[in-house]
Amino acid sequence: AQTVTQSQPEMSVQEAETVTLSCTYDTSESDYYLFWYKQPPSRQMILVIRQEAYKQQNATENRFSVNFQKAAKSFSLKISDSQLGDAAMYFCASRAGGTSYGKLTFGQGTILTVHP
Amino acid sequence: GAGVSQSPSNKVTEKGKDVELRCDPISGHTALYWYRQRLGQGLEFLIYFQGNSAPDKSGLPSDRFSAERTGESVSTLTIQRTQQEDSAVYLCASSSDYYNEQFFGPGTRLTVL
């Protein structure tokens, strides 16, 4: 079984500044994947970044990067140079590995507000 | 089509009625997932289909919920005798054999009066 916890219901950041969203997880799987999804008011879920648990190197996608601490079961998302378009609900999620398929387990989400 | 589509986008129904929600996955995607998102909450897994394997129904909350998929195409999620607690956004996603990413549709917002 997998659980994902996001302890920050809301976060805010000034445009062009950096913000970090927290996520912790628990899993009995030895192989798993971690994801951050963005959900703007349109409801469309958009994948921001993914991390394979067997990789020690933290994933990076342009202004988005993660701090993956496997022993601590922590998976935080850092957004650099925040933009107004980054405002959304952000969800951390996990999935068991071993195959390309399987259900995602989501956290409760963090609402990110970006101030101009 | 270019992405996952869902219909209707909004559905209002009366308590006790049955509803059907439709999902059209990305062409060629063998896996299809249904999730439920209550207001202000994270997504809860309901069911997923992958190829010809038996569907994983472990997330269905009650026997009032069922889903079908025709081959590797359209899926319908049926909720019988709807209750007010069924009010939520129902999201569908699909994925292919080669990538770990699930692509989501825009969801159906279900309101049970």
mmCIF file of C-alpha atoms in Angstrom:
data_model
loop_
_atom_site.group_PDB
_atom_site.id
_atom_site.type_symbol
_atom_site.label_atom_id
_atom_site.label_comp_id
_atom_site.label_asym_id
_atom_site.label_seq_id
_atom_site.Cartn_x
_atom_site.Cartn_y
_atom_site.Cartn_z
ATOM 1 C CA ALA A 1 0.000 0.000 0.000
ATOM 2 C CA GLN A 2 1.133 3.530 -0.661
ATOM 3 C CA THR A 3 0.315 6.787 1.083
ATOM 4 C CA VAL A 4 1.246 10.311 0.079
ATOM 5 C CA THR A 5 1.073 13.310 2.393
ATOM 6 C CA GLN A 6 1.223 16.986 1.491
ATOM 7 C CA SER A 7 1.310 19.034 4.679
ATOM 8 C CA GLN A 8 0.949 22.469 3.082
ATOM 9 C CA PRO A 9 -2.652 23.159 2.043
ATOM 10 C CA GLU A 10 -1.635 26.557 0.638
ATOM 11 C CA MET A 11 1.560 28.303 -0.357
ATOM 12 C CA SER A 12 2.271 31.680 -1.920
ATOM 13 C CA VAL A 13 5.234 33.175 -3.722
ATOM 14 C CA GLN A 14 6.161 36.428 -5.374
ATOM 15 C CA GLU A 15 6.668 36.401 -9.108
ATOM 16 C CA ALA A 16 10.308 35.577 -10.016
ATOM 17 C CA GLU A 17 10.987 34.103 -6.563
ATOM 18 C CA THR A 18 11.520 30.454 -5.619
ATOM 19 C CA VAL A 19 9.082 28.248 -3.723
ATOM 20 C CA THR A 20 9.311 24.692 -2.415
ATOM 21 C CA LEU A 21 6.326 22.381 -2.019
ATOM 22 C CA SER A 22 6.667 19.480 0.394
ATOM 23 C CA CYS A 23 5.638 15.867 0.011
ATOM 24 C CA THR A 24 6.281 12.741 2.038
ATOM 25 C CA TYR A 25 5.284 9.247 1.098
ATOM 26 C CA ASP A 26 5.236 5.735 2.425
ATOM 27 C CA THR A 27 5.425 2.559 0.399
ATOM 28 C CA SER A 28 6.210 -1.101 0.836
ATOM 29 C CA GLU A 29 7.450 -1.297 -2.755
ATOM 30 C CA SER A 30 11.136 -1.523 -3.504
ATOM 31 C CA ASP A 31 10.617 -0.078 -6.975
ATOM 32 C CA TYR A 32 8.350 2.910 -7.441
ATOM 33 C CA TYR A 33 7.886 6.222 -9.217
ATOM 34 C CA LEU A 34 7.077 9.652 -7.862
ATOM 35 C CA PHE A 35 5.329 12.456 -9.713
ATOM 36 C CA TRP A 36 4.260 16.039 -9.354
ATOM 37 C CA TYR A 37 1.110 17.070 -11.210
ATOM 38 C CA LYS A 38 -0.278 20.560 -11.701
ATOM 39 C CA GLN A 39 -4.021 21.202 -11.850
ATOM 40 C CA PRO A 40 -5.046 24.723 -12.939
ATOM 41 C CA PRO A 41 -8.672 25.904 -12.596
ATOM 42 C CA SER A 42 -9.427 24.234 -15.941
ATOM 43 C CA ARG A 43 -9.187 20.872 -14.055
ATOM 44 C CA GLN A 44 -6.688 19.530 -16.587
ATOM 45 C CA MET A 45 -4.022 17.491 -14.792
ATOM 46 C CA ILE A 46 -0.588 18.196 -16.219
ATOM 47 C CA LEU A 47 2.532 16.205 -15.393
ATOM 48 C CA VAL A 48 5.249 18.543 -14.119
ATOM 49 C CA ILE A 49 8.062 16.144 -13.287
ATOM 50 C CA ARG A 50 8.706 12.470 -12.526
ATOM 51 C CA GLN A 51 11.358 10.634 -10.522
ATOM 52 C CA GLU A 52 12.310 6.984 -10.677
ATOM 53 C CA ALA A 53 13.124 5.796 -7.178
ATOM 54 C CA TYR A 54 16.149 3.812 -8.314
ATOM 55 C CA LYS A 55 17.787 6.947 -9.667
ATOM 56 C CA GLN A 56 19.836 8.911 -7.166
ATOM 57 C CA GLN A 57 20.011 12.001 -9.324
ATOM 58 C CA ASN A 58 17.217 14.489 -8.724
ATOM 59 C CA ALA A 59 14.975 15.112 -11.718
ATOM 60 C CA THR A 60 14.916 18.554 -13.319
ATOM 61 C CA GLU A 61 12.610 20.048 -15.939
ATOM 62 C CA ASN A 62 13.495 23.651 -16.763
ATOM 63 C CA ARG A 63 12.404 25.758 -13.754
ATOM 64 C CA PHE A 64 11.115 22.722 -11.858
ATOM 65 C CA SER A 65 13.341 20.429 -9.833
ATOM 66 C CA VAL A 66 12.867 17.910 -7.068
ATOM 67 C CA ASN A 67 14.734 17.087 -3.887
ATOM 68 C CA PHE A 68 14.337 13.339 -3.550
ATOM 69 C CA GLN A 69 15.421 12.001 -0.152
ATOM 70 C CA LYS A 70 14.775 8.270 -0.381
ATOM 71 C CA ALA A 71 15.719 7.361 3.173
ATOM 72 C CA ALA A 72 13.492 10.092 4.556
ATOM 73 C CA LYS A 73 10.744 9.280 2.020
ATOM 74 C CA SER A 74 10.590 12.905 1.043
ATOM 75 C CA PHE A 75 9.958 14.321 -2.437
ATOM 76 C CA SER A 76 9.753 18.117 -2.555
ATOM 77 C CA LEU A 77 9.212 20.271 -5.631
ATOM 78 C CA LYS A 78 11.160 23.484 -6.158
ATOM 79 C CA ILE A 79 9.844 26.063 -8.590
ATOM 80 C CA SER A 80 12.405 28.677 -9.557
ATOM 81 C CA ASP A 81 11.675 32.058 -11.145
ATOM 82 C CA SER A 82 7.964 31.632 -10.396
ATOM 83 C CA GLN A 83 5.552 32.860 -13.040
ATOM 84 C CA LEU A 84 1.898 33.850 -12.839
ATOM 85 C CA GLY A 85 1.057 30.799 -14.921
ATOM 86 C CA ASP A 86 2.440 28.547 -12.204
ATOM 87 C CA ALA A 87 -0.557 29.332 -10.004
ATOM 88 C CA ALA A 88 -2.493 26.076 -9.596
ATOM 89 C CA MET A 89 -3.123 23.140 -7.296
ATOM 90 C CA TYR A 90 -0.086 20.855 -7.154
ATOM 91 C CA PHE A 91 -0.369 17.166 -6.372
ATOM 92 C CA CYS A 92 2.337 14.756 -5.389
ATOM 93 C CA ALA A 93 1.700 11.153 -6.449
ATOM 94 C CA SER A 94 3.331 7.757 -6.316
ATOM 95 C CA ARG A 95 3.031 4.541 -8.283
ATOM 96 C CA ALA A 96 4.482 1.097 -7.821
ATOM 97 C CA GLY A 97 7.204 0.238 -10.313
ATOM 98 C CA GLY A 98 7.988 -2.938 -12.180
ATOM 99 C CA THR A 99 5.581 -2.203 -15.027
ATOM 100 C CA SER A 100 4.477 0.750 -17.116
ATOM 101 C CA TYR A 101 1.022 0.609 -15.574
ATOM 102 C CA GLY A 102 -0.675 0.962 -12.249
ATOM 103 C CA LYS A 103 -2.791 3.302 -10.202
ATOM 104 C CA LEU A 104 -1.480 6.593 -8.912
ATOM 105 C CA THR A 105 -1.814 7.417 -5.224
ATOM 106 C CA PHE A 106 -2.218 11.157 -4.699
ATOM 107 C CA GLY A 107 -1.661 13.554 -1.837
ATOM 108 C CA GLN A 108 -4.273 16.105 -0.834
ATOM 109 C CA GLY A 109 -2.727 18.880 -2.865
ATOM 110 C CA THR A 110 -1.153 22.297 -2.276
ATOM 111 C CA ILE A 111 -2.732 25.438 -3.680
ATOM 112 C CA LEU A 112 0.005 27.723 -5.009
ATOM 113 C CA THR A 113 -0.700 31.431 -5.378
ATOM 114 C CA VAL A 114 1.737 33.600 -7.324
ATOM 115 C CA HIS A 115 1.705 37.317 -6.521
ATOM 116 C CA PRO A 116 2.749 39.824 -9.210
ATOM 117 C CA GLY B 1 -7.985 12.705 -31.095
ATOM 118 C CA ALA B 2 -5.049 14.601 -29.664
ATOM 119 C CA GLY B 3 -5.879 14.004 -26.028
ATOM 120 C CA VAL B 4 -8.182 12.212 -23.624
ATOM 121 C CA SER B 5 -11.752 13.422 -23.935
ATOM 122 C CA GLN B 6 -14.622 13.020 -21.504
ATOM 123 C CA SER B 7 -18.323 13.633 -21.762
ATOM 124 C CA PRO B 8 -20.377 15.242 -20.520
ATOM 125 C CA SER B 9 -18.263 17.981 -18.989
ATOM 126 C CA ASN B 10 -20.951 18.615 -16.396
ATOM 127 C CA LYS B 11 -23.830 16.447 -15.231
ATOM 128 C CA VAL B 12 -26.543 17.344 -12.759
ATOM 129 C CA THR B 13 -28.796 14.549 -11.603
ATOM 130 C CA GLU B 14 -31.297 13.759 -8.911
ATOM 131 C CA LYS B 15 -30.582 11.430 -6.037
ATOM 132 C CA GLY B 16 -31.466 7.874 -6.963
ATOM 133 C CA LYS B 17 -30.948 8.249 -10.710
ATOM 134 C CA ASP B 18 -28.339 6.339 -12.695
ATOM 135 C CA VAL B 19 -25.602 8.181 -14.609
ATOM 136 C CA GLU B 20 -23.098 7.182 -17.285
ATOM 137 C CA LEU B 21 -19.828 9.000 -17.805
ATOM 138 C CA ARG B 22 -17.777 8.488 -20.951
ATOM 139 C CA CYS B 23 -14.053 8.514 -21.600
ATOM 140 C CA ASP B 24 -12.264 8.425 -24.953
ATOM 141 C CA PRO B 25 -8.567 7.650 -24.402
ATOM 142 C CA ILE B 26 -5.675 8.630 -26.619
ATOM 143 C CA SER B 27 -5.580 6.332 -29.629
ATOM 144 C CA GLY B 28 -3.215 3.421 -29.082
ATOM 145 C CA HIS B 29 -3.126 3.725 -25.305
ATOM 146 C CA THR B 30 -3.680 0.318 -23.796
ATOM 147 C CA ALA B 31 -4.285 1.414 -20.213
ATOM 148 C CA LEU B 32 -7.239 3.492 -19.013
ATOM 149 C CA TYR B 33 -7.865 4.768 -15.494
ATOM 150 C CA TRP B 34 -10.768 6.350 -13.625
ATOM 151 C CA TYR B 35 -10.258 8.607 -10.610
ATOM 152 C CA ARG B 36 -12.628 10.596 -8.422
ATOM 153 C CA GLN B 37 -11.820 14.031 -7.036
ATOM 154 C CA ARG B 38 -14.036 15.436 -4.312
ATOM 155 C CA LEU B 39 -14.067 19.200 -3.840
ATOM 156 C CA GLY B 40 -10.695 20.439 -2.601
ATOM 157 C CA GLN B 41 -9.315 16.914 -2.308
ATOM 158 C CA GLY B 42 -6.765 14.761 -4.054
ATOM 159 C CA LEU B 43 -7.644 12.148 -6.618
ATOM 160 C CA GLU B 44 -8.887 8.743 -5.505
ATOM 161 C CA PHE B 45 -8.295 5.745 -7.731
ATOM 162 C CA LEU B 46 -11.431 3.892 -8.824
ATOM 163 C CA ILE B 47 -10.588 1.339 -11.520
ATOM 164 C CA TYR B 48 -8.143 0.663 -14.321
ATOM 165 C CA PHE B 49 -8.086 -1.407 -17.502
ATOM 166 C CA GLN B 50 -4.950 -2.643 -19.211
ATOM 167 C CA GLY B 51 -5.150 -4.532 -22.486
ATOM 168 C CA ASN B 52 -6.928 -7.845 -22.150
ATOM 169 C CA SER B 53 -6.153 -8.252 -18.445
ATOM 170 C CA ALA B 54 -8.906 -8.316 -15.861
ATOM 171 C CA PRO B 55 -9.552 -4.760 -14.655
ATOM 172 C CA ASP B 56 -8.272 -3.645 -11.263
ATOM 173 C CA LYS B 57 -11.500 -2.718 -9.498
ATOM 174 C CA SER B 58 -9.951 -2.299 -6.073
ATOM 175 C CA GLY B 59 -10.867 1.383 -5.766
ATOM 176 C CA LEU B 60 -14.577 1.178 -6.519
ATOM 177 C CA PRO B 61 -16.323 2.475 -3.378
ATOM 178 C CA SER B 62 -19.485 0.375 -3.640
ATOM 179 C CA ASP B 63 -21.353 -2.010 -5.912
ATOM 180 C CA ARG B 64 -23.264 0.965 -7.279
ATOM 181 C CA PHE B 65 -20.152 1.812 -9.280
ATOM 182 C CA SER B 66 -19.150 -0.151 -12.365
ATOM 183 C CA ALA B 67 -17.125 0.470 -15.498
ATOM 184 C CA GLU B 68 -16.685 -1.128 -18.885
ATOM 185 C CA ARG B 69 -14.193 -0.721 -21.667
ATOM 186 C CA THR B 70 -14.611 -1.776 -25.273
ATOM 187 C CA GLY B 71 -11.287 -3.208 -26.437
ATOM 188 C CA GLU B 72 -8.699 -0.465 -26.225
ATOM 189 C CA SER B 73 -11.123 2.347 -26.830
ATOM 190 C CA VAL B 74 -14.026 3.996 -25.083
ATOM 191 C CA SER B 75 -14.852 3.407 -21.427
ATOM 192 C CA THR B 76 -18.017 4.186 -19.517
ATOM 193 C CA LEU B 77 -18.286 4.613 -15.770
ATOM 194 C CA THR B 78 -21.783 3.925 -14.459
ATOM 195 C CA ILE B 79 -23.073 5.018 -11.082
ATOM 196 C CA GLN B 80 -26.399 3.508 -10.114
ATOM 197 C CA ARG B 81 -28.836 5.018 -7.613
ATOM 198 C CA THR B 82 -26.686 8.112 -7.189
ATOM 199 C CA GLN B 83 -26.215 9.600 -3.725
ATOM 200 C CA GLN B 84 -25.200 13.121 -2.750
ATOM 201 C CA GLU B 85 -21.789 11.870 -1.648
ATOM 202 C CA ASP B 86 -21.142 10.820 -5.257
ATOM 203 C CA SER B 87 -20.882 14.508 -6.200
ATOM 204 C CA ALA B 88 -17.334 14.994 -7.450
ATOM 205 C CA VAL B 89 -15.221 15.433 -10.548
ATOM 206 C CA TYR B 90 -14.566 12.133 -12.284
ATOM 207 C CA LEU B 91 -11.282 12.094 -14.173
ATOM 208 C CA CYS B 92 -10.155 9.618 -16.767
ATOM 209 C CA ALA B 93 -6.559 9.006 -17.811
ATOM 210 C CA SER B 94 -4.803 6.781 -20.325
ATOM 211 C CA SER B 95 -1.249 5.584 -20.818
ATOM 212 C CA SER B 96 0.751 3.637 -23.363
ATOM 213 C CA ASP B 97 3.107 0.675 -23.184
ATOM 214 C CA TYR B 98 6.214 2.758 -23.364
ATOM 215 C CA TYR B 99 5.866 5.718 -21.041
ATOM 216 C CA ASN B 100 5.100 6.087 -17.395
ATOM 217 C CA GLU B 101 2.966 9.153 -17.850
ATOM 218 C CA GLN B 102 -0.792 9.058 -17.452
ATOM 219 C CA PHE B 103 -2.524 11.625 -19.639
ATOM 220 C CA PHE B 104 -5.665 13.020 -18.087
ATOM 221 C CA GLY B 105 -8.921 14.210 -19.560
ATOM 222 C CA PRO B 106 -10.697 17.371 -18.410
ATOM 223 C CA GLY B 107 -13.073 15.464 -16.165
ATOM 224 C CA THR B 108 -16.819 15.306 -15.679
ATOM 225 C CA ARG B 109 -18.240 17.322 -12.808
ATOM 226 C CA LEU B 110 -21.134 15.334 -11.325
ATOM 227 C CA THR B 111 -23.607 17.059 -9.049
ATOM 228 C CA VAL B 112 -26.244 14.969 -7.280
ATOM 229 C CA LEU B 113 -29.128 17.014 -5.910
#
